[in-house]
Coordinates of C-alpha atoms and ligand atoms in Angstrom, one line a residue:
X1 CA 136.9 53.0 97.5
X2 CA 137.3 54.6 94.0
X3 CA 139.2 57.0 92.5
X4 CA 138.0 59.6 90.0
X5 CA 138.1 58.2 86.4
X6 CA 139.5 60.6 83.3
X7 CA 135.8 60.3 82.5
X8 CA 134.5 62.0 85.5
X9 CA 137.3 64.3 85.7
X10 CA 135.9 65.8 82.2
X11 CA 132.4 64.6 82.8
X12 CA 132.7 67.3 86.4
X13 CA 134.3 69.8 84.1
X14 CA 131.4 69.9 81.1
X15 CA 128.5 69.8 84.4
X16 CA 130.1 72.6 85.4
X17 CA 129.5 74.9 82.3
X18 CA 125.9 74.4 83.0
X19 CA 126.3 74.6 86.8
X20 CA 128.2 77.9 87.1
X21 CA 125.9 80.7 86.5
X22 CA 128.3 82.6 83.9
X23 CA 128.6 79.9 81.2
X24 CA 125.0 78.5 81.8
X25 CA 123.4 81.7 80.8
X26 CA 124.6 82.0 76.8
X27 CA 124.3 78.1 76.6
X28 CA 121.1 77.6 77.8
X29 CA 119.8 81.1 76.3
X30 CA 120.9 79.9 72.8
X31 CA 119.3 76.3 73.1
X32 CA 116.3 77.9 74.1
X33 CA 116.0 79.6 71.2
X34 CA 117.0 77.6 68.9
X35 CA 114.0 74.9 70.0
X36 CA 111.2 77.7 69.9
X37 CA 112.0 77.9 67.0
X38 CA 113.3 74.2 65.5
X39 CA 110.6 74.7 62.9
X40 CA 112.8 76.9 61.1
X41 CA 115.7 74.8 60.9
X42 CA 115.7 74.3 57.9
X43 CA 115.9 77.6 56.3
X44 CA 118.8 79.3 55.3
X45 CA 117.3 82.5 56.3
X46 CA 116.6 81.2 60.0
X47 CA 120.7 80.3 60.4
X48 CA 121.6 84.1 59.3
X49 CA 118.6 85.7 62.0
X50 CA 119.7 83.6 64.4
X51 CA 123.7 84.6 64.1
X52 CA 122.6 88.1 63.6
X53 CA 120.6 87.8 66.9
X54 CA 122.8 86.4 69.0
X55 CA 125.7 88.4 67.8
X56 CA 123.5 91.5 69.0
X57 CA 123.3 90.4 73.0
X58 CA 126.7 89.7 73.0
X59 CA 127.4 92.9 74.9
X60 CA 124.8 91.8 77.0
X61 CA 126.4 88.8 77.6
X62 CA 130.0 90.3 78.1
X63 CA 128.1 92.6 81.1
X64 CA 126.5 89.2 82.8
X65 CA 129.9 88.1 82.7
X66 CA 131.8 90.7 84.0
X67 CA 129.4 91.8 86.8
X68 CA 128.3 89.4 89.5
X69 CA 125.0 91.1 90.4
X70 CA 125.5 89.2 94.0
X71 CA 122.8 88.8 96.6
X72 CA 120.3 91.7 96.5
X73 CA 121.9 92.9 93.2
X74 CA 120.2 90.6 91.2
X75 CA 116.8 92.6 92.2
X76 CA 118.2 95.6 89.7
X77 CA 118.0 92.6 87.1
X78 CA 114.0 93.0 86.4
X79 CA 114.7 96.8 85.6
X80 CA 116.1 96.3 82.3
X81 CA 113.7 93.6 81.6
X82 CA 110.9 96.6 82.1
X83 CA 112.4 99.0 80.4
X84 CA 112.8 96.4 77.3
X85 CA 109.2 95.9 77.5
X86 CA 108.6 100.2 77.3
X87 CA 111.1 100.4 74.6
X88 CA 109.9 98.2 72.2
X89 CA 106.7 97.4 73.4
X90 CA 106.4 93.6 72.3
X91 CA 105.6 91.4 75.2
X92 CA 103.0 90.1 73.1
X93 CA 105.7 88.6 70.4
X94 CA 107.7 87.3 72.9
X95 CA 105.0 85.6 75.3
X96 CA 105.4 82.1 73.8
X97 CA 109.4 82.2 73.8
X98 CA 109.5 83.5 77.2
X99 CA 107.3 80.9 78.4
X100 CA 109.3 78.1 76.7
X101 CA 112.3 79.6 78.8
X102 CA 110.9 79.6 82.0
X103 CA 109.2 76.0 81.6
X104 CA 113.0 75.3 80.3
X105 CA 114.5 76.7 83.2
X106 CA 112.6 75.0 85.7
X107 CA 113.2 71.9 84.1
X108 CA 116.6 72.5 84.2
X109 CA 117.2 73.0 87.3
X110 CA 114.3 71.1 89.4
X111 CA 114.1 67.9 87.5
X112 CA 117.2 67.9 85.7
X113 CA 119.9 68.6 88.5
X114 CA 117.5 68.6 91.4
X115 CA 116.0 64.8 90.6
X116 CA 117.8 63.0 88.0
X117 CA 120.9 64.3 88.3
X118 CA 121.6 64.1 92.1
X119 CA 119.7 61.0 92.0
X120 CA 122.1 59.2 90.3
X121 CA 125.2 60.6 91.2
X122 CA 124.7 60.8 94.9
X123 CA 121.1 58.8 95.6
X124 CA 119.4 61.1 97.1
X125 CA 115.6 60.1 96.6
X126 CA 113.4 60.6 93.0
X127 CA 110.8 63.2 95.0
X128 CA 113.9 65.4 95.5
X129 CA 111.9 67.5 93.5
X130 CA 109.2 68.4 96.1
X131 CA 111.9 70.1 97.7
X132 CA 114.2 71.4 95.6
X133 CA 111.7 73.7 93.8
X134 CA 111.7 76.0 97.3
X135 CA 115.5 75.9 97.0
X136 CA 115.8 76.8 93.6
X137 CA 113.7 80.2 94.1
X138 CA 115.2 81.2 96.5
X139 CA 118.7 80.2 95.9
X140 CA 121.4 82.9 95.6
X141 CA 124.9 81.9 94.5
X142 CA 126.7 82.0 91.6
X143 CA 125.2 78.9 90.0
X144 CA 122.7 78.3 87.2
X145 CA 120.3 77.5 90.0
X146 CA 120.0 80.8 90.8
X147 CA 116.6 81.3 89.5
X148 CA 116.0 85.0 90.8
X149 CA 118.8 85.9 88.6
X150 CA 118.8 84.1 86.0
X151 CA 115.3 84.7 84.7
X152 CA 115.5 88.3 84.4
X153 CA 119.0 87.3 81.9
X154 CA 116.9 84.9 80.0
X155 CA 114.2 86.8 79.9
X156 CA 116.1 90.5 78.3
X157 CA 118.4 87.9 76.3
X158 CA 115.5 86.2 74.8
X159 CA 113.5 89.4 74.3
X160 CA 116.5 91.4 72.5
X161 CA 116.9 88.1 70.1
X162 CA 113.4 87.8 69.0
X163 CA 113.4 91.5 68.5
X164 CA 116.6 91.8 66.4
X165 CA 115.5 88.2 64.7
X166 CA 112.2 89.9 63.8
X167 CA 114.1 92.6 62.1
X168 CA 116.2 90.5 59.9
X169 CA 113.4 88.0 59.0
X170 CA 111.5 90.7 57.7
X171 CA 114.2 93.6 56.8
X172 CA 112.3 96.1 58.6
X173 CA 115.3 97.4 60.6
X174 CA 116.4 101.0 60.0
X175 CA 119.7 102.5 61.8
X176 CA 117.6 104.3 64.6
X177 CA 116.5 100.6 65.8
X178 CA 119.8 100.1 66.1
X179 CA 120.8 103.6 67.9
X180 CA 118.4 102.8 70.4
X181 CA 119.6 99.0 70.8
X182 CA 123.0 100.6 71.6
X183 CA 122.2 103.4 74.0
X184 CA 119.9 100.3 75.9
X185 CA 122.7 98.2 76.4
X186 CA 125.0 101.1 77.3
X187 CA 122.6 102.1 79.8
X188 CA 122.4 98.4 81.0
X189 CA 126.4 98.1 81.4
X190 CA 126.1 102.1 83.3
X191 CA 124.0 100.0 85.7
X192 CA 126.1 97.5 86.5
X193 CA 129.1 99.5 86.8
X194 CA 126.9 101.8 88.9
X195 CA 125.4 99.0 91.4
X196 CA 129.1 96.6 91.6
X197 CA 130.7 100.3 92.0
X198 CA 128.9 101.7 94.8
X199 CA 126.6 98.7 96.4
X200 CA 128.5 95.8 96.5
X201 CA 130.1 97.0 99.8
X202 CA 130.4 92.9 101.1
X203 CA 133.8 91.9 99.3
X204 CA 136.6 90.9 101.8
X205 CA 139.1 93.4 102.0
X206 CA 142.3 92.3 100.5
X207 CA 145.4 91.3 103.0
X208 CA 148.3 93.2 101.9
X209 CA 150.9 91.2 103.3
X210 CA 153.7 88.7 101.1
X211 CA 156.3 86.9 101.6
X212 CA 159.1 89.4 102.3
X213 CA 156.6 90.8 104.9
X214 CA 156.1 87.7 107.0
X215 CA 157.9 86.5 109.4
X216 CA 161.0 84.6 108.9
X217 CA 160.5 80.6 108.9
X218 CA 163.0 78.6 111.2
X219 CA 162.6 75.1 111.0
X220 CA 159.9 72.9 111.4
X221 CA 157.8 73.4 114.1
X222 CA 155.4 70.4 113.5
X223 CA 156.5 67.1 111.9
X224 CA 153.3 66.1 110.5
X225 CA 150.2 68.9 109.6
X226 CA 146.9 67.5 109.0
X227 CA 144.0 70.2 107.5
X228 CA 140.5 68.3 108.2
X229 CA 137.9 70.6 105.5
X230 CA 134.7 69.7 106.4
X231 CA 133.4 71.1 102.8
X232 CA 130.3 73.8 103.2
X233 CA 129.8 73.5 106.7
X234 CA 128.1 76.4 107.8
X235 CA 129.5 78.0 111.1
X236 CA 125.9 78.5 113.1
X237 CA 124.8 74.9 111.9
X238 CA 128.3 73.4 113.1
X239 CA 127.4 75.1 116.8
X240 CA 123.8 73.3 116.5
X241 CA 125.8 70.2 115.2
X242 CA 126.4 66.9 117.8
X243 CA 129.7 67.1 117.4
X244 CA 131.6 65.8 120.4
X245 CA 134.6 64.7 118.8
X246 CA 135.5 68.2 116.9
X247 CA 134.1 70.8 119.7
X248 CA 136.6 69.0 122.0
X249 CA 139.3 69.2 119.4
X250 CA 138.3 72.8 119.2
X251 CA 138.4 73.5 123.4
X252 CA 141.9 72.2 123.3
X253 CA 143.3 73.7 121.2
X254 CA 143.4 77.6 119.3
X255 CA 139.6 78.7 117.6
X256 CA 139.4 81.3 115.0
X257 CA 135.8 82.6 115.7
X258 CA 136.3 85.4 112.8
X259 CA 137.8 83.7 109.6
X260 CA 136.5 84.6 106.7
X261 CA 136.5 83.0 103.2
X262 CA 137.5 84.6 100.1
X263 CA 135.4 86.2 97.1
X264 CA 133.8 84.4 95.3
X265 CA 133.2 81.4 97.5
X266 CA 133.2 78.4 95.3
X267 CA 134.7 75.4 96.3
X268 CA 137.4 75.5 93.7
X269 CA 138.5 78.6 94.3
X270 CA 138.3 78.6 98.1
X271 CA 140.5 75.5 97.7
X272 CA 143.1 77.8 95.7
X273 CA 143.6 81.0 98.4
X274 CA 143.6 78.1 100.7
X275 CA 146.6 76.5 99.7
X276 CA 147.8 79.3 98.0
X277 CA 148.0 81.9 100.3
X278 CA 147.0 84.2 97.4
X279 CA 143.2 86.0 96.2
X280 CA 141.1 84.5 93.4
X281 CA 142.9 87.2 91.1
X282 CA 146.0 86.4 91.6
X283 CA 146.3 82.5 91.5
X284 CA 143.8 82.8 88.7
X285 CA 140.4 80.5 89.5
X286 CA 137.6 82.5 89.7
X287 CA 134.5 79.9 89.9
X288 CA 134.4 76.2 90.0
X289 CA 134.4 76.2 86.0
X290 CA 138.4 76.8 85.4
X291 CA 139.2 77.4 81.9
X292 CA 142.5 77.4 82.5
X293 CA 143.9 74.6 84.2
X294 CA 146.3 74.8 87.2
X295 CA 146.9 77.8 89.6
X296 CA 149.4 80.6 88.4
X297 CA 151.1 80.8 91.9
X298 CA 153.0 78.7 94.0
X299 CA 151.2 76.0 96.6
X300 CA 152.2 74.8 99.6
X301 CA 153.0 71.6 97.8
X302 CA 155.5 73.7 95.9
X303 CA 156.8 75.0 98.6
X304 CA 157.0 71.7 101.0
X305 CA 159.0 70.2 97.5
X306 CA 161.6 73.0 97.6
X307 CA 162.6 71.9 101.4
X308 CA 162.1 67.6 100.5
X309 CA 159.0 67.7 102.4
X310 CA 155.1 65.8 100.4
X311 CA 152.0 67.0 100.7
X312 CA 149.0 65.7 98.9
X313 CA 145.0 66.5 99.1
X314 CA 142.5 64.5 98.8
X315 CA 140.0 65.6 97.5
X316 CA 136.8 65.9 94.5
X317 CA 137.7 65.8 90.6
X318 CA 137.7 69.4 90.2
X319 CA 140.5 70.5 92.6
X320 CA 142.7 68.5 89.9
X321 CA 142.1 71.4 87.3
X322 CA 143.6 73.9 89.8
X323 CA 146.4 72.1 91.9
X324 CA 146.8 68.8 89.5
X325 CA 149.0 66.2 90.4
X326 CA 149.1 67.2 94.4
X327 CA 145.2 66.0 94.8
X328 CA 144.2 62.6 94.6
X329 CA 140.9 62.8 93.1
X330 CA 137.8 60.8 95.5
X331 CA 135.0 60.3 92.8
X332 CA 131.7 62.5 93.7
X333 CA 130.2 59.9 92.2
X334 CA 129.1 58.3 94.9
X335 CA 126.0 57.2 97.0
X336 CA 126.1 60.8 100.1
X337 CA 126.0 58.1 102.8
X338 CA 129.2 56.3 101.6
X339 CA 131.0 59.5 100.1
X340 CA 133.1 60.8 103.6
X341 CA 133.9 56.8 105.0
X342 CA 134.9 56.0 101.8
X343 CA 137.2 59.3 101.7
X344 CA 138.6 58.6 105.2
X345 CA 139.0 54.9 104.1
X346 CA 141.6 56.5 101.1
X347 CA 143.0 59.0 103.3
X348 CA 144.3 56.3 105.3
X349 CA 145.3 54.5 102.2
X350 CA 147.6 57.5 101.2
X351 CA 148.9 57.7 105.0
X352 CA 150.0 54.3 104.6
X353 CA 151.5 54.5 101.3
X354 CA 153.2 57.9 101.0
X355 CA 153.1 58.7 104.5
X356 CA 153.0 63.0 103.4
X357 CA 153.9 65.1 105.8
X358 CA 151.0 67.6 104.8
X359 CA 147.9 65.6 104.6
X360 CA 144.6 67.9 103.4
X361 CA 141.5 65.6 103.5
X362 CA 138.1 67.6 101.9
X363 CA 134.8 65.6 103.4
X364 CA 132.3 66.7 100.6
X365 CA 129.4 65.2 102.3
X366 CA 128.2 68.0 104.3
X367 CA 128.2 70.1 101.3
X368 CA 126.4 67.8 98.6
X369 CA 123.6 67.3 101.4
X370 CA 123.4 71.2 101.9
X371 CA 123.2 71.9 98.0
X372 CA 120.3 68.9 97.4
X373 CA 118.2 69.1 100.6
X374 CA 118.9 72.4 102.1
X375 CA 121.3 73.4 104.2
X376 CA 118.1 74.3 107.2
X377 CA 116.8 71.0 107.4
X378 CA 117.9 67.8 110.0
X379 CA 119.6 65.8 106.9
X380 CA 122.5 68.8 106.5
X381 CA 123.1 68.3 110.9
X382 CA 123.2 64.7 110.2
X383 CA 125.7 65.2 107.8
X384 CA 128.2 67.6 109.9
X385 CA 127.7 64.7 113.2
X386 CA 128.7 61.7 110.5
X387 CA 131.7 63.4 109.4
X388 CA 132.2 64.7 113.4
X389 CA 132.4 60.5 113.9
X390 CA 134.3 60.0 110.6
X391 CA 137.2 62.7 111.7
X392 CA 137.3 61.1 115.0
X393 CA 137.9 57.9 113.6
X394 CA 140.9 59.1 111.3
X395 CA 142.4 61.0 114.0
X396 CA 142.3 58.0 116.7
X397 CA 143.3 55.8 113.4
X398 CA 146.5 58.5 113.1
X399 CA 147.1 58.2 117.0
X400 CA 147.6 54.5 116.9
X401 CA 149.9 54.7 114.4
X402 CA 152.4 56.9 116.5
X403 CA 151.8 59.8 113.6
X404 CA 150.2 62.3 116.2
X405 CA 153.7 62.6 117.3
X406 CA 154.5 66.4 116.9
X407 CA 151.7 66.4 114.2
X408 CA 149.5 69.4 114.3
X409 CA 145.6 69.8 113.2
X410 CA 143.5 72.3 111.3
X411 CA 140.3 71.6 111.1
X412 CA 138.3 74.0 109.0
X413 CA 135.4 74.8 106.1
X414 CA 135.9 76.3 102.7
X415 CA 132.8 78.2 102.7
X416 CA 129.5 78.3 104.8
X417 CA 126.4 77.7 102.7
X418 CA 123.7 80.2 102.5
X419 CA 119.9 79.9 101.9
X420 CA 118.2 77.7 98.8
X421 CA 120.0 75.1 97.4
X422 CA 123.0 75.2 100.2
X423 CA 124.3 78.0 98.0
X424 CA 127.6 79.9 98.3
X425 CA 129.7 81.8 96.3
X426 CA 128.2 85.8 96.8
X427 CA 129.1 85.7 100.4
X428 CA 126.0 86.3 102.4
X429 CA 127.0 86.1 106.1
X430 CA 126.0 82.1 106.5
X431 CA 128.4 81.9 103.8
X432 CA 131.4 84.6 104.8
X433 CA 132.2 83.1 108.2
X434 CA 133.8 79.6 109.1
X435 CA 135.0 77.3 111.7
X436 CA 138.2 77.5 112.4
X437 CA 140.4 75.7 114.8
X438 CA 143.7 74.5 115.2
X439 CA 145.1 71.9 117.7
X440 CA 147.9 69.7 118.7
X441 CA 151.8 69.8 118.6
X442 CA 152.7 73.6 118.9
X443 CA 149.6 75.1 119.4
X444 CA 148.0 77.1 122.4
X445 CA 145.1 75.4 124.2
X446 CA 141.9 76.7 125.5
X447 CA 142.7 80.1 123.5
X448 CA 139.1 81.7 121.7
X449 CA 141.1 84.2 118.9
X450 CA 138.6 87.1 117.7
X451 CA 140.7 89.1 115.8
X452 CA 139.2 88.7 112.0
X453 CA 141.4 86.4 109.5
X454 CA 141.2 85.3 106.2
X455 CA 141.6 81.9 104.6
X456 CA 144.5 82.9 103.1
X457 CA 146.4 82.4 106.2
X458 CA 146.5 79.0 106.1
X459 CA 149.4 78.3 103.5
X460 CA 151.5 80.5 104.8
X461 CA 150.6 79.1 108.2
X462 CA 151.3 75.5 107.3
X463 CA 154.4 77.0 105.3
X464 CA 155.2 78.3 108.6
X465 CA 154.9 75.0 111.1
X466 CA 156.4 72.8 108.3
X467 CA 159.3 75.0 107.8
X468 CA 158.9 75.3 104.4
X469 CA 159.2 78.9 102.5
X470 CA 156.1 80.9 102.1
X471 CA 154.1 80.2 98.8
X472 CA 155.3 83.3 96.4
X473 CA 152.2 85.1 96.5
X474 CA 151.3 84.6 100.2
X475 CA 149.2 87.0 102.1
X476 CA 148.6 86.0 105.4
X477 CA 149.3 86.9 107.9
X478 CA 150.6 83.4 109.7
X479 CA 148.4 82.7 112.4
X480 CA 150.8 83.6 115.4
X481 CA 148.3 83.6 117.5
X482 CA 147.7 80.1 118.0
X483 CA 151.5 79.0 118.3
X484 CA 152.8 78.2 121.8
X485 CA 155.8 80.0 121.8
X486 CA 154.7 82.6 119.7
X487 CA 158.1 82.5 118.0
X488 CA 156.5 84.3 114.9
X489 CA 155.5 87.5 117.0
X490 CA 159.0 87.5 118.8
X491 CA 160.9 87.1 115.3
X492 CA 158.8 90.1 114.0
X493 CA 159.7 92.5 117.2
X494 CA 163.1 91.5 116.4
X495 CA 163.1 92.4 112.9
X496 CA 161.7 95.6 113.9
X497 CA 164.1 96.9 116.4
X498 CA 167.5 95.9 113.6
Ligands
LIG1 ZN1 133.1 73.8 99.0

């Protein structure tokens, strides 16, 4: 059983500018460059091109990274590429470069992180790369392994350098070159405002609930709450799963069958509305790569401190840059077979020692198996029936200890995964919807709720059975709905008729 090291913790925070689409794109766009053309190095007059090229796709690169292009979105990508290639009719100068970033790319992303990388951070086998080519074309999150969007960016990014590099090199650029640079990039950004304005029609609507809304909190209703996240596991796959131990969890107690994730659905962020209760915006994560570290609104570990009351979460490295000190930090680091035992082996280390009274445990297994072998293959089913043993086994461990006792259970996912490399973050519907089900102490049994939710019920929900005050920025609403005595309804009818 280890715990993440300050090496890993900074090790998962540097992987991630190269895993997270939006940083990857200007990093691996400038190294590109700068080996086509390591000849060059040593030339004064190379550094200057190459500052005054990449200083001209910086708009570019500001409209990559304030516009997702999610999903089908990215399609619109190859237009600008085309019109590029009208414009300024020079395919023929850029062949070579353009090759060396595709060739890059794919080594990037297949061998790189597909092979090497997972190979020796979670053993999965050196051939990984006879499958994870498939998943890498057709992938369609947020990551750099997106390769259907990212090759249209390296390709205009590349193009636009080696054009406005050509012009310095040789001084042959007069202010109409520029003009037209301008009006292209303008029409590029008109685009993307155009597209994110009127096509992106999937983003979750926003709750508008908060705190003063909700309903009063009177006392505890459970002693203990324990939120089992089985990370990435896809809703339809979970139904196909042989999981005895959860479904009957599920049939005896209260089932969400609508509860959707938040926008965008990385594991960081999800993680943050979760306990939260706020949206991405408001807490302030936005993608697994935070550059700022901790959440700007209250947790429920805030809120369980303000009433003498522990939480903790245990969980990967990277939930420490957005709720620091209340995660203990399992490292990913680890062969896929071991990671969940040896997480439920430290969960029940933490039980014993601190004995919280909110205990989160994340199972990353299911996820890291979707994300290097596919999330439609036998290994990502025989990843969600392991943890199905693994949760059983906690649980029962919990129940001998007398600490199911008025202790309640959520057992959920962060995000679903979608096709390709077990993607998820631009909420395609494998990735929107996910299991949801609440049992134990309080709860009604037997009870299938259809009415749509949002993650961001759960911390005011656990706020809400822990009698602890609502998070500041909680949405919610708490899930009434599963309670046994429904007190939350009847306090709201109450308020209503004052
Ligand atoms: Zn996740």
């Amino acid at each position: 059983m280890r715990r993440a090291s300050t090496f890993e913790i900074i090790a998962a925070r540097a992987w991630n500018v190269l895993n997270e689409g939006r940083p990857f794109t200007p990093v691996f766009v400038a190294g590109v460059f700068l080996l086509y053309h390591a000849g060059d190095w040593g030339q004064a007059a190379f550094w200057a091109a190459f500052g005054a090229a990449l200083a001209a796709v910086l708009p570019l690169l500001a409209i990559y990274y304030v516009y997702d292009f999610p999903l089908y979105l990215r399609n619109y990508l190859w237009l600008p590429v085309v019109a590029a290639l009208v414009v300024w009719d020079g395919a023929k100068d850029v062949i070579g470069l353009w090759l060396t970033g595709i060739g890059l790319y794919f080594f990037f992303t297949v061998f790189f992180w597909g092979t090497f990388y997972y190979h020796l951070r979670i053993g999965t086998t050196w051939l990984n790369f006879t499958r994870f080519w498939k998943l890498v074309l057709q992938h369609s999150d947020s990551t750099s392994g997106n390769a259907q969007e990212q090759l249209p960016k390296t390709l205009l990014l590349l193009f636009v350098m080696e054009t406005v590099y050509g012009w310095t090199r040789e001084g042959s650029s007069g202010s109409e070159d520029w003009v037209t640079l301008y009006l292209f990039m303008a029409a590029v950004w008109l685009m993307a405002w155009v597209l994110h304005r009127y096509l992106f029609d999937w983003k979750p609507k926003e709750r508008s609930e908060s705190p003063a809304t909700l309903p009063p909190v009177q006392g505890a209703i459970s002693r203990k709450v324990y939120v089992l996240v089985v990370d990435g596991m896809r809703k339809e796959r979970f139904e196909q799963a042989n999981a005895p131990f959860l479904k009957r969890l599920r049939s005896e107690g209260t089932e969400f069958t609508a509860m959707e994730t938040v926008y965008p659905a990385r594991t960081v962020v999800c993680f943050s509305s979760m306990f939260t209760g706020a949206y991405p915006r408001e807490h302030g994560i936005q993608s697994n790569f935070v550059y700022r570290l901790g959440v700007r609104t209250e947790t429920i570990f805030d809120s369980l401190r303000k009433v003498g009351k522990t939480g903790r979460l245990l969980g990967i490295a990277h939930l420490i840059d957005s709720m620091g000190d209340d995660v203990d930090a399992i490292t990913a680091v680890m062969r896929h077979d071991r990671a969940d035992a040896e997480t439920v082996e430290m969960a029940k280390r933490i039980v014993e020692e601190r004995n919280p009274d909110l205990m989160v445990v994340q199972l990353i297994g299911t996820d890291q198996i979707g994300h290097s072998r596919g999330v439609f293959y036998d290994d990502y089913l025989e990843k969600i029936e392991a943890a199905d043993r693994l949760l059983e086994d906690f649980v029962g461990w919990l129940e001998k200890r007398g600490l199911l006792e008025e202790a309640t259970i959520v057992v959920c996912a962060d995000h679903g995964q979608a096709i390709g490399i077990g993607g998820h973050g631009h909420l395609d519907e494998g990735e929107r919807w996910v299991p949801f089900f609440m049992a134990g102490h309080g709860i009604r049994q037997g009870i299938k709720v259809d009415t749509p939710h949002s993650l961001v019920s759960l911390a005011p929900t656990l706020a809400y059975l822990l009698g602890a005050p609502y998070p500041d920025h909680s949405r919610g609403p708490v899930l009434t709905e599963a309670l046994a005595d429904r007190r939350g309804e009847e306090a709201k009818e109450g308020l209503e008729t004052t």
